[in-house]
Amino acid sequence: MPFTANRAFKRAPRMLVAAKDMYYTAADGRQILDGTAGLWCVNAGHCRDSITAAIREQAGVMDYAPPFQMGHPLAFELAQQLARMLPGDIDHVFFGNSGSEAVDTSLKIALAYWQAKGEPQRVRFIGRARGYHGVGFGGISVGGIDANRKQFAGQLLPAVDHLPHTHDLARNAYTRGQPQHGAHFADALEELVSKHGGHTIAAVIIEPVAGSTGVIIPPKGYLERLREICDKHGILLIFDEVITGFGRLGASFGATKFGVIPDMMTVAKGITNAAVPMGAVCVRHAIYDTVVNSAGAGIELFHGYTYSGHPLAAAAGLATLEVYRSEGLFERAASLESFWEDAVHSLRGSPNVIDLRNVGIVGAVELEPRPGAPGARGFETFVKCFEAGVLVRSTADTIALSPPLIVERDQITRMFEVLGSVLRSVA
Ligand SMILES: Cc1ncc(COP(=O)(O)O)c(C=O)c1O
């Protein structure tokens, strides 16, 4: 089982058997309020009829089409619709099947771009401490979660460095929205430029809001500063928007929310409301043009997946974007933001809580780790919430919440009441 304590799980399994809108049904029949949109991905709520119908219909029309040297209209239609939503001149899309594939693809596109531009010495990638970019070798190399790297440390990508993370409890605890302090953490990029030479750096990759590590919200001015330094040295900036895309922050993307436009964006999860796996890299016009137009005749990018732009995923993606549009779900998320923020901060003073933070429809409750047992308090909280009928997520001792964007106010209230009462019962 992925990222699971297999032996413990098999002793006491937690099984889900059905889902609709805001609720899962557990194997014992209990309704579980989904406080996490599955795994940050079911942004429109579960088993939405129009998405299900689109997948079902496409399965009967054309189950599969090879994406190498062949195409099908739905993939192009989805790319075009996405391009219209993307910020700046980001207007070309390469499809894969997951966030991990999107990340590794973006790193390969960065290398291909610099080769095509005549700067093949630009090969170094800069990630960030505590960053999560999936589980491919590229993703774990630029990623900064120690546990995800250690087992594989002997064979990571060689030319990679990391910026410091921006989590600063001493100065920013209990911040509502973006923290005041920490824009200066971006200056570490200047130090890496001095160390290696800007002309050797291909790209910087970060999550606008780091999700999987336990929700780290960018300090005011931080993303702007990173963009400036990248521009100064001609370095590509990649936003990994696998979590922050599709309304999670009360805007279409993190780039839109924070007003900082990267050169490439990786997306996945909410692109199909998670109903069929799909991921994508979105790139600026000039990146596409450079890679494609500087190549000789024939294939320009030696990369692709059997299931790139899979017809069922493309159908699910088109139906999902239609739900987002017709129900105004990104605007709905924005309109719920202050209610959500108050609900998150209602836990101030609960036992063992050392920080509360929020942005968009994302909330985090950081707990003091038990001495000698980091993660145990967070995991116990997650299990007890599940037993009490609410799905939350624990990463180490941070509890993260990110419900579907159709969540109602009384459901938000219930999530935090249950979490509050669980916190009072966890030693
Ligand atoms: C920012 C980010 N990038 C990449 C990934 C990997 O996505 P996947 O699990 O679909 O490979 C995730 C997954 O949570 C993520 O949060």
XYZ file of C-alpha atoms and ligand atoms in Angstrom:
443
model
C 0.000 0.000 0.000
C 1.328 3.483 -0.879
C 2.629 5.680 1.944
C 0.925 3.369 4.459
C 2.058 1.392 7.473
C 1.088 -1.886 5.775
C 1.268 -4.142 8.810
C -0.673 -1.817 11.077
C -3.287 -1.206 8.357
C -3.904 -4.879 7.814
C -4.420 -5.363 11.543
C -7.046 -2.574 11.601
C -8.131 -1.608 8.078
C -10.021 1.588 7.260
C -12.022 0.815 4.131
C -14.160 3.127 2.007
C -16.758 1.611 -0.299
C -18.800 4.462 -1.786
C -18.888 8.236 -2.079
C -21.355 10.975 -2.992
C -20.924 14.741 -2.820
C -19.424 15.560 0.618
C -19.511 12.049 2.083
C -17.750 8.718 1.919
C -19.437 5.526 3.033
C -17.178 3.314 5.129
C -17.279 -0.484 4.906
C -19.340 -0.602 8.110
C -21.952 1.702 6.564
C -20.973 4.885 8.410
C -21.093 8.219 6.560
C -17.738 9.999 6.703
C -17.651 13.742 6.053
C -14.818 14.336 3.577
C -12.592 17.026 5.055
C -9.795 16.416 2.570
C -11.445 16.167 -0.871
C -10.029 12.639 -1.010
C -6.355 13.528 -1.312
C -6.746 17.226 -2.192
C -8.321 16.239 -5.479
C -12.111 15.861 -5.486
C -12.710 19.601 -5.675
C -16.272 19.376 -7.026
C -17.405 16.686 -4.575
C -17.809 12.978 -5.191
C -19.492 11.078 -8.018
C -20.861 14.140 -9.752
C -23.480 12.957 -12.226
C -22.282 14.918 -15.252
C -18.687 13.742 -14.815
C -19.779 10.121 -14.353
C -21.977 10.380 -17.452
C -19.150 11.843 -19.553
C -16.789 9.019 -18.579
C -19.448 6.387 -19.194
C -20.320 7.806 -22.597
C -16.706 8.127 -23.721
C -16.006 4.532 -22.649
C -18.599 3.433 -25.199
C -17.461 5.739 -28.013
C -13.689 5.322 -27.976
C -11.990 3.654 -25.052
C -8.450 4.477 -26.064
C -6.447 6.170 -28.791
C -2.649 5.966 -29.109
C -1.135 9.369 -28.406
C 2.109 8.843 -30.356
C 1.754 10.174 -33.913
C -2.043 10.082 -33.456
C -4.493 12.382 -31.749
C -8.104 12.622 -30.662
C -10.277 15.709 -30.361
C -11.080 15.603 -26.641
C -7.435 15.948 -25.601
C -7.038 19.024 -27.812
C -10.327 20.465 -26.589
C -9.261 20.005 -22.969
C -5.848 21.568 -23.660
C -7.544 24.558 -25.286
C -10.007 25.026 -22.444
C -7.183 24.788 -19.927
C -5.091 27.266 -21.894
C -7.920 29.784 -21.659
C -7.868 29.468 -17.845
C -4.097 29.663 -17.445
C -2.392 32.939 -16.500
C -0.125 35.034 -18.741
C 0.998 33.426 -21.966
C 1.021 29.886 -20.570
C -0.903 28.262 -23.376
C 0.482 24.817 -24.235
C -0.279 21.604 -22.376
C 1.444 18.194 -22.206
C -0.683 15.455 -20.618
C 0.381 12.603 -18.340
C -1.418 10.607 -15.679
C -0.354 12.006 -12.344
C 1.327 14.823 -10.517
C 4.566 12.849 -10.332
C 4.635 12.413 -14.097
C 3.816 16.088 -14.585
C 6.759 17.090 -12.394
C 9.275 14.813 -14.107
C 7.935 15.960 -17.481
C 8.374 19.621 -16.511
C 12.003 19.010 -15.548
C 12.620 17.268 -18.876
C 10.957 20.104 -20.782
C 13.218 22.560 -18.945
C 16.309 20.632 -20.091
C 14.965 20.321 -23.648
C 14.242 24.056 -23.691
C 17.771 25.045 -22.679
C 19.292 22.658 -25.226
C 17.081 24.138 -27.911
C 18.030 27.675 -26.788
C 21.726 26.884 -27.134
C 22.428 26.916 -23.384
C 22.891 23.189 -22.737
C 24.984 23.906 -19.642
C 21.822 24.921 -17.798
C 21.049 21.621 -16.103
C 20.803 22.393 -12.374
C 17.429 22.259 -10.649
C 16.588 24.112 -7.473
C 13.832 22.726 -5.233
C 12.969 23.643 -1.674
C 13.298 22.017 1.729
C 10.043 20.254 2.682
C 8.835 20.443 -0.923
C 6.748 17.564 -2.296
C 6.845 16.916 -6.013
C 5.646 13.332 -6.205
C 7.674 10.169 -6.259
C 9.517 9.953 -9.579
C 13.296 10.214 -9.408
C 13.053 13.810 -10.634
C 10.360 14.636 -8.126
C 12.134 13.173 -5.102
C 15.408 14.796 -6.165
C 13.933 18.291 -6.253
C 11.625 17.403 -3.370
C 12.722 18.192 0.141
C 10.942 15.731 2.396
C 13.762 13.760 3.973
C 11.826 10.539 4.531
C 10.903 10.365 0.831
C 14.542 10.687 -0.223
C 16.456 8.628 2.301
C 15.634 5.127 1.016
C 16.701 6.161 -2.471
C 19.477 8.593 -1.636
C 22.134 6.677 -3.542
C 20.646 7.480 -6.939
C 19.033 10.897 -6.959
C 19.587 13.469 -9.724
C 23.078 14.887 -9.225
C 22.799 18.623 -9.957
C 20.125 19.692 -7.502
C 20.069 22.201 -4.657
C 17.364 23.304 -2.272
C 16.136 26.635 -1.000
C 15.185 26.812 2.669
C 11.493 26.381 3.487
C 9.616 29.382 4.791
C 7.903 27.891 7.845
C 8.715 30.196 10.747
C 6.616 29.392 13.791
C 8.510 31.774 16.039
C 7.444 34.779 13.993
C 4.335 33.713 12.127
C 2.319 31.375 14.369
C -1.466 31.792 14.134
C -1.281 33.900 10.985
C -4.499 34.250 9.025
C -3.644 33.993 5.326
C -0.153 34.896 4.115
C 2.470 35.412 6.857
C 4.104 38.828 7.230
C 7.646 37.575 7.708
C 9.826 35.561 5.393
C 10.130 37.162 1.927
C 13.884 37.153 2.577
C 13.965 33.338 2.368
C 13.854 33.837 -1.422
C 17.272 35.531 -1.289
C 18.828 32.108 -0.767
C 18.410 31.741 -4.526
C 20.934 34.556 -5.024
C 23.370 32.590 -2.852
C 22.908 29.488 -5.013
C 23.435 31.620 -8.099
C 26.699 32.936 -6.630
C 27.770 29.411 -5.775
C 26.999 27.727 -9.105
C 26.603 30.568 -11.615
C 23.132 31.504 -12.803
C 24.052 30.277 -16.287
C 24.130 26.677 -14.968
C 20.655 26.730 -13.423
C 17.794 25.393 -15.551
C 14.820 25.879 -13.267
C 13.477 26.506 -9.796
C 10.494 24.382 -8.802
C 8.270 25.091 -5.809
C 4.699 24.632 -4.653
C 3.037 28.056 -4.288
C 1.516 26.658 -1.072
C 3.357 23.554 0.112
C 0.636 20.990 0.828
C 1.875 17.504 1.559
C 4.529 18.593 4.026
C 1.826 20.041 6.246
C 0.681 23.308 4.611
C 3.266 26.082 4.341
C 1.818 29.340 3.076
C 4.107 31.738 1.175
C 5.053 34.838 3.168
C 4.003 38.157 1.657
C 6.418 39.183 -1.096
C 8.200 35.813 -1.198
C 6.888 34.515 -4.530
C 7.368 37.952 -6.088
C 10.993 37.992 -4.937
C 11.639 34.490 -6.325
C 10.171 35.561 -9.676
C 12.419 38.643 -9.737
C 15.583 36.670 -9.011
C 14.684 34.032 -11.628
C 14.121 36.799 -14.187
C 17.398 38.480 -13.333
C 19.334 35.285 -14.059
C 17.138 33.886 -16.844
C 16.094 30.887 -14.712
C 12.779 29.149 -15.433
C 10.279 29.212 -12.577
C 8.012 26.172 -12.253
C 4.985 26.254 -9.961
C 3.869 22.810 -8.906
C 0.141 23.455 -8.717
C -0.947 19.848 -8.290
C -2.749 20.815 -5.075
C -3.175 24.558 -5.503
C -4.860 24.356 -8.918
C -8.573 24.320 -9.690
C -10.049 26.498 -7.015
C -8.358 25.165 -3.911
C -7.138 28.660 -3.000
C -10.323 30.460 -4.043
C -8.844 31.241 -7.470
C -8.213 29.117 -10.534
C -4.529 28.598 -9.627
C -1.990 29.673 -7.026
C -0.377 31.836 -9.708
C -3.662 33.690 -10.108
C -4.266 33.962 -6.381
C -0.832 35.410 -5.628
C -0.429 37.355 -8.881
C 2.917 35.763 -9.744
C 3.167 34.051 -13.103
C 5.630 31.187 -13.523
C 7.062 29.833 -16.780
C 5.574 26.381 -16.322
C 2.874 24.899 -14.126
C 2.266 21.305 -13.208
C -1.314 20.281 -12.480
C -3.164 17.016 -11.727
C -5.755 15.984 -9.093
C -8.589 18.499 -9.576
C -8.141 18.551 -13.359
C -10.538 15.584 -13.595
C -12.018 15.895 -10.102
C -9.886 12.753 -9.544
C -12.449 10.601 -11.343
C -9.841 9.403 -13.867
C -6.094 9.845 -13.275
C -4.569 12.736 -15.212
C -1.757 15.237 -14.844
C -0.371 17.926 -17.128
C 2.468 20.368 -17.637
C 1.437 23.798 -18.874
C 4.133 25.939 -20.487
C 4.562 29.437 -21.848
C 4.159 29.937 -25.551
C 7.881 30.670 -26.021
C 8.918 27.407 -24.356
C 6.753 25.387 -26.711
C 7.956 27.397 -29.708
C 11.621 27.063 -28.827
C 11.514 23.298 -28.252
C 9.380 22.564 -31.286
C 10.712 25.040 -33.825
C 14.403 24.568 -33.223
C 14.244 20.815 -33.793
C 14.987 19.147 -37.093
C 12.231 17.297 -38.916
C 10.560 14.577 -36.856
C 9.863 14.185 -33.158
C 10.793 17.265 -31.128
C 10.431 15.971 -27.553
C 11.387 12.363 -26.870
C 8.931 11.893 -24.067
C 5.367 10.655 -23.581
C 3.132 8.098 -21.901
C 0.891 5.374 -23.330
C -1.981 7.084 -21.534
C -1.086 10.742 -22.269
C -4.401 12.519 -22.834
C -6.380 9.294 -22.329
C -9.903 9.686 -23.794
C -11.662 8.846 -20.498
C -9.478 11.314 -18.596
C -10.024 13.977 -21.244
C -13.796 13.417 -21.095
C -13.701 13.610 -17.292
C -11.559 16.758 -17.482
C -13.946 18.536 -19.850
C -16.962 17.627 -17.711
C -15.091 18.723 -14.573
C -14.173 22.130 -15.982
C -17.833 22.561 -16.937
C -18.919 21.834 -13.345
C -16.357 24.330 -12.007
C -17.635 26.965 -14.454
C -21.358 26.391 -14.238
C -21.408 26.174 -10.435
C -18.867 28.960 -9.996
C -16.950 26.749 -7.572
C -13.743 28.824 -7.531
C -15.755 31.935 -6.665
C -17.705 29.893 -4.117
C -14.425 28.883 -2.477
C -13.373 32.539 -2.362
C -16.664 33.533 -0.775
C -16.277 30.869 1.933
C -12.723 31.857 2.773
C -13.389 34.087 5.783
C -15.900 31.653 7.304
C -13.341 28.891 6.788
C -10.599 31.011 8.352
C -12.693 31.651 11.479
C -13.477 27.944 11.750
C -9.767 27.016 11.543
C -8.824 29.597 14.170
C -11.652 28.507 16.481
C -9.274 25.740 17.585
C -6.907 28.238 19.213
C -6.203 27.090 22.747
C -7.071 23.422 22.069
C -4.700 20.973 23.763
C -1.277 20.586 22.105
C -2.051 23.040 19.286
C 1.003 25.183 18.468
C -0.160 26.801 15.228
C -3.234 27.328 13.069
C -2.959 28.566 9.502
C -5.219 28.922 6.502
C -5.364 30.044 2.902
C -8.191 29.525 0.410
C -10.025 26.410 1.508
C -6.945 24.877 3.130
C -6.417 24.741 6.866
C -3.675 23.321 9.053
C -3.554 22.517 12.742
C 0.000 21.955 13.916
C 0.395 19.902 17.082
C 3.316 19.720 19.450
C 4.998 16.365 18.735
C 5.041 13.859 21.595
C 8.544 13.637 23.055
C 10.381 10.819 21.309
C 7.403 9.944 19.087
C 7.075 12.475 16.275
C 3.938 11.944 14.205
C 2.164 9.762 16.790
C -0.139 12.496 18.064
C -1.055 13.570 14.530
C -1.777 10.006 13.418
C -3.913 9.257 16.471
C -5.890 12.434 15.793
C -6.510 11.326 12.200
C -7.693 7.868 13.293
C -10.004 9.239 15.983
C -11.502 11.778 13.570
C -12.211 8.948 11.139
C -13.873 6.968 13.918
C -15.930 10.063 14.726
C -17.039 10.416 11.085
C -14.711 13.067 9.640
C -11.834 12.445 7.228
C -8.818 14.676 7.931
C -5.225 14.206 6.851
C -2.169 13.962 9.051
C 1.387 14.609 7.931
C 3.638 14.111 10.902
C 1.959 16.228 13.584
C 0.110 18.595 11.294
C -3.554 17.980 10.563
C -4.530 19.332 7.153
C -8.060 20.032 5.967
C -9.096 20.791 2.378
C -12.715 19.748 1.736
C -14.457 19.738 -1.637
C -15.406 23.261 -2.694
C -19.123 22.382 -2.484
C -18.794 22.184 1.312
C -21.622 23.853 3.274
C -21.063 26.104 6.286
C -22.670 23.661 8.714
C -20.357 20.924 7.411
C -17.336 23.169 8.037
C -18.614 23.797 11.560
C -19.029 20.064 12.125
C -15.494 19.290 10.863
C -13.921 21.630 13.381
C -16.247 20.591 16.231
C -15.274 16.958 15.719
C -11.581 17.825 15.372
C -11.766 20.012 18.494
C -13.356 17.275 20.560
C -10.847 14.700 19.274
C -7.987 17.029 20.222
C -9.378 17.180 23.754
C -9.285 13.371 23.902
C -5.775 12.879 22.495
C -3.077 13.045 25.104
C 2.600 19.490 -5.180
C 2.495 18.051 -5.603
N 3.199 17.629 -6.657
C 3.126 16.366 -7.085
C 2.321 15.444 -6.449
C 2.286 14.039 -6.922
O 1.082 13.733 -7.508
P 0.678 12.199 -7.764
O 0.478 11.576 -6.427
O -0.571 12.320 -8.598
O 1.799 11.580 -8.523
C 1.556 15.845 -5.348
C 0.699 14.893 -4.647
O 0.138 15.159 -3.620
C 1.661 17.178 -4.900
O 0.985 17.604 -3.836
